[in-house]
Coordinates of C-alpha atoms and ligand atoms in Angstrom, one line a residue:
M1 CA -65.5 -22.9 12.2
K2 CA -69.3 -23.3 11.7
K3 CA -69.9 -20.8 14.4
R4 CA -67.6 -18.3 12.7
S5 CA -69.2 -18.6 9.2
F6 CA -72.6 -18.2 10.8
S7 CA -71.5 -14.9 12.5
S8 CA -70.0 -13.6 9.3
L9 CA -73.2 -14.5 7.4
L10 CA -75.1 -12.6 10.1
A11 CA -72.7 -9.6 9.7
V12 CA -73.3 -9.6 5.9
L13 CA -77.1 -9.7 6.5
V14 CA -76.9 -6.8 8.9
F15 CA -74.8 -4.9 6.5
L16 CA -77.1 -5.5 3.6
T17 CA -80.2 -4.5 5.6
A18 CA -78.5 -1.3 6.6
A19 CA -77.6 -0.6 3.0
V20 CA -81.2 -1.2 1.8
V21 CA -82.5 1.1 4.5
A22 CA -80.0 3.8 3.7
T23 CA -80.8 3.6 0.0
N24 CA -84.5 3.9 0.6
G25 CA -83.9 6.9 2.8
Q26 CA -82.0 8.6 0.1
V27 CA -84.6 7.9 -2.5
K28 CA -87.6 9.1 -0.5
K29 CA -86.0 12.1 1.2
G30 CA -82.6 13.9 1.5
K31 CA -80.4 13.4 4.5
T32 CA -81.0 16.6 6.4
R33 CA -83.7 18.7 4.6
P34 CA -87.4 18.0 5.4
L35 CA -88.7 18.0 1.8
T36 CA -89.6 14.5 0.7
T37 CA -89.4 13.2 -2.9
E38 CA -93.1 12.7 -2.9
Q39 CA -93.7 16.4 -1.9
L40 CA -91.3 17.6 -4.6
M41 CA -93.1 15.4 -7.2
E42 CA -96.5 16.5 -6.1
A43 CA -95.9 20.2 -5.7
I44 CA -93.3 21.0 -8.4
V45 CA -92.4 18.3 -10.8
K46 CA -95.9 16.9 -11.7
P47 CA -97.8 20.2 -12.0
H48 CA -95.1 22.0 -14.0
M49 CA -94.8 19.0 -16.4
T50 CA -98.5 19.1 -16.8
A51 CA -98.4 22.9 -17.4
L52 CA -95.7 22.4 -20.2
K53 CA -97.8 19.7 -21.9
K54 CA -101.0 21.8 -21.7
G55 CA -99.2 25.0 -22.9
L56 CA -97.2 23.5 -25.7
I57 CA -99.0 20.3 -26.9
D58 CA -102.7 20.7 -26.1
A59 CA -102.6 24.4 -27.1
K60 CA -100.0 26.7 -28.6
P61 CA -98.7 29.6 -26.6
A62 CA -100.2 32.9 -27.9
S63 CA -99.9 35.7 -25.3
D64 CA -97.0 37.1 -23.4
D65 CA -98.5 35.5 -20.3
D66 CA -98.5 32.1 -21.9
W67 CA -94.8 32.3 -22.6
K68 CA -94.2 33.7 -19.1
H69 CA -95.9 30.7 -17.5
L70 CA -94.0 28.2 -19.7
A71 CA -90.7 29.9 -18.7
L72 CA -91.7 29.6 -15.0
S73 CA -92.6 25.9 -15.4
V74 CA -89.5 24.9 -17.2
S75 CA -87.2 26.8 -14.8
L76 CA -88.8 25.1 -11.8
L77 CA -88.3 21.7 -13.5
N78 CA -84.7 22.6 -14.1
E79 CA -84.3 23.6 -10.5
S80 CA -85.8 20.4 -9.2
S81 CA -83.0 18.5 -11.0
F82 CA -80.6 20.2 -8.7
I83 CA -82.7 19.6 -5.6
M84 CA -82.8 15.9 -6.5
M85 CA -79.0 15.7 -6.7
E86 CA -78.4 17.4 -3.3
D87 CA -78.5 16.4 0.3
G88 CA -77.4 12.8 -0.3
R89 CA -80.5 12.0 -2.4
C90 CA -78.8 10.4 -5.3
P91 CA -78.5 6.6 -4.8
D92 CA -77.0 5.6 -8.2
Q93 CA -76.1 6.3 -11.8
V94 CA -79.7 5.8 -13.1
W95 CA -80.9 8.5 -10.8
A96 CA -78.0 10.8 -11.7
D97 CA -78.4 10.3 -15.5
A98 CA -82.2 10.9 -15.3
C99 CA -81.6 14.1 -13.3
V100 CA -78.6 15.6 -15.1
K101 CA -78.8 14.3 -18.7
D102 CA -82.6 14.2 -19.2
L103 CA -84.3 16.6 -16.7
R104 CA -81.6 19.2 -16.4
E105 CA -80.3 19.3 -20.0
G106 CA -83.8 18.9 -21.5
S107 CA -85.2 21.7 -19.4
A108 CA -82.3 24.0 -20.2
M109 CA -82.9 23.3 -23.9
A110 CA -86.6 24.0 -23.5
A111 CA -85.9 27.2 -21.4
E112 CA -83.7 28.6 -24.2
A113 CA -86.3 27.8 -26.8
I114 CA -89.1 29.3 -24.7
A115 CA -87.0 32.5 -24.3
K116 CA -86.8 32.6 -28.1
R117 CA -90.5 31.7 -28.5
D118 CA -89.6 28.7 -30.6
V119 CA -92.4 26.0 -30.1
E120 CA -90.7 23.2 -32.0
A121 CA -87.4 23.5 -30.1
A122 CA -89.3 23.8 -26.8
L123 CA -91.1 20.6 -27.6
A124 CA -87.8 18.8 -28.3
G125 CA -86.5 19.9 -24.9
V126 CA -89.7 18.9 -23.2
K127 CA -89.4 15.4 -24.8
K128 CA -85.9 15.1 -23.5
L129 CA -86.8 16.2 -20.0
G130 CA -89.9 14.0 -20.1
A131 CA -87.7 10.9 -20.6
S132 CA -86.4 11.5 -17.0
C133 CA -89.7 10.5 -15.4
K134 CA -89.8 7.0 -16.8
A135 CA -86.0 6.5 -16.5
C136 CA -86.0 7.2 -12.8
H137 CA -89.4 5.8 -11.9
T138 CA -88.7 2.4 -13.6
K139 CA -85.9 1.8 -11.1
H140 CA -86.8 4.0 -8.1
K141 CA -90.5 4.4 -7.8
E142 CA -92.4 1.6 -6.0
Ligands
HEC1 C1 -84.3 11.1 -10.3 C2 -85.6 10.4 -10.0 C3 -86.9 10.9 -10.5 C4 -87.2 11.7 -11.6 C5 -86.3 12.3 -12.6 C6 -88.6 11.9 -11.6 N1 -89.2 11.3 -10.5 FE1 -91.1 11.3 -10.0 N2 -90.7 10.1 -8.4 C7 -89.5 9.6 -8.0 C8 -89.6 8.8 -6.8 C9 -88.4 8.1 -6.1 C10 -90.9 8.8 -6.5 C11 -91.6 8.0 -5.3 C12 -91.5 8.8 -4.1 C13 -92.1 8.1 -2.8 O1 -93.0 7.3 -3.0 O2 -91.6 8.3 -1.8 C14 -91.6 9.6 -7.5 C15 -93.0 9.8 -7.5 C16 -93.7 10.6 -8.4 C17 -95.1 10.8 -8.4 C18 -96.1 10.3 -7.3 C19 -96.1 11.3 -6.2 C20 -97.1 10.9 -5.1 O3 -97.9 11.7 -4.8 O4 -96.9 9.8 -4.6 C21 -95.4 11.6 -9.5 C22 -96.7 12.1 -9.9 C23 -94.1 11.8 -10.2 N3 -93.1 11.2 -9.5 C24 -94.0 12.6 -11.3 C25 -92.8 12.8 -12.0 C26 -92.7 13.4 -13.3 C27 -93.9 14.0 -14.1 C28 -91.4 13.4 -13.7 C29 -90.8 13.9 -14.9 C30 -90.9 15.2 -15.3 C31 -90.7 12.7 -12.6 N4 -91.6 12.4 -11.6 C32 -89.3 12.6 -12.5 C33 -88.3 9.9 -8.6 C34 -88.2 10.7 -9.8

């Protein structure tokens, strides 16, 4: 009896360890593609979030080129919300909501506003997509 409960305890521990490892794997990298979450953040998410803040908050867009760059940044942020939901990356509902409800919907709103050259509406979209960073990082970034 004692021996049996010890081995079931051991089985539970092995299972939990495997689950934790699997979860970490999903958060930091997809299952098959080489791109890590850190690379995605460093190369796409962070620089394009910074570009949106600089181009809409620190200064107002003036030239055609300014609007073109804003459109590029917001589209890449939108695209990153799809990358982060693919290849078995998504570990839970917090991640999914941050990606889909905040990052994807917010960037789609901002993209529409940027196409119409509406600064106020673009800022509202950026605020919504910006909420995704904190929502996901609070739970998933060490
Ligand atoms: C769905 C989850 C999720 C969302 C949304 C998200 N991040 Fe991240 N981010 C992570 C995770 C997980 C890490 C940690 C990656 C690691 O250390 O392996 C991270 C790391 C980072 C880092 C550190 C990268 C490095 O060099 O170590 C930066 C900067 C960053 N995120 C910026 C942002 C910004 C800005 C946003 C919002 C526009 C954002 N992230 C949205 C999950 C997310």
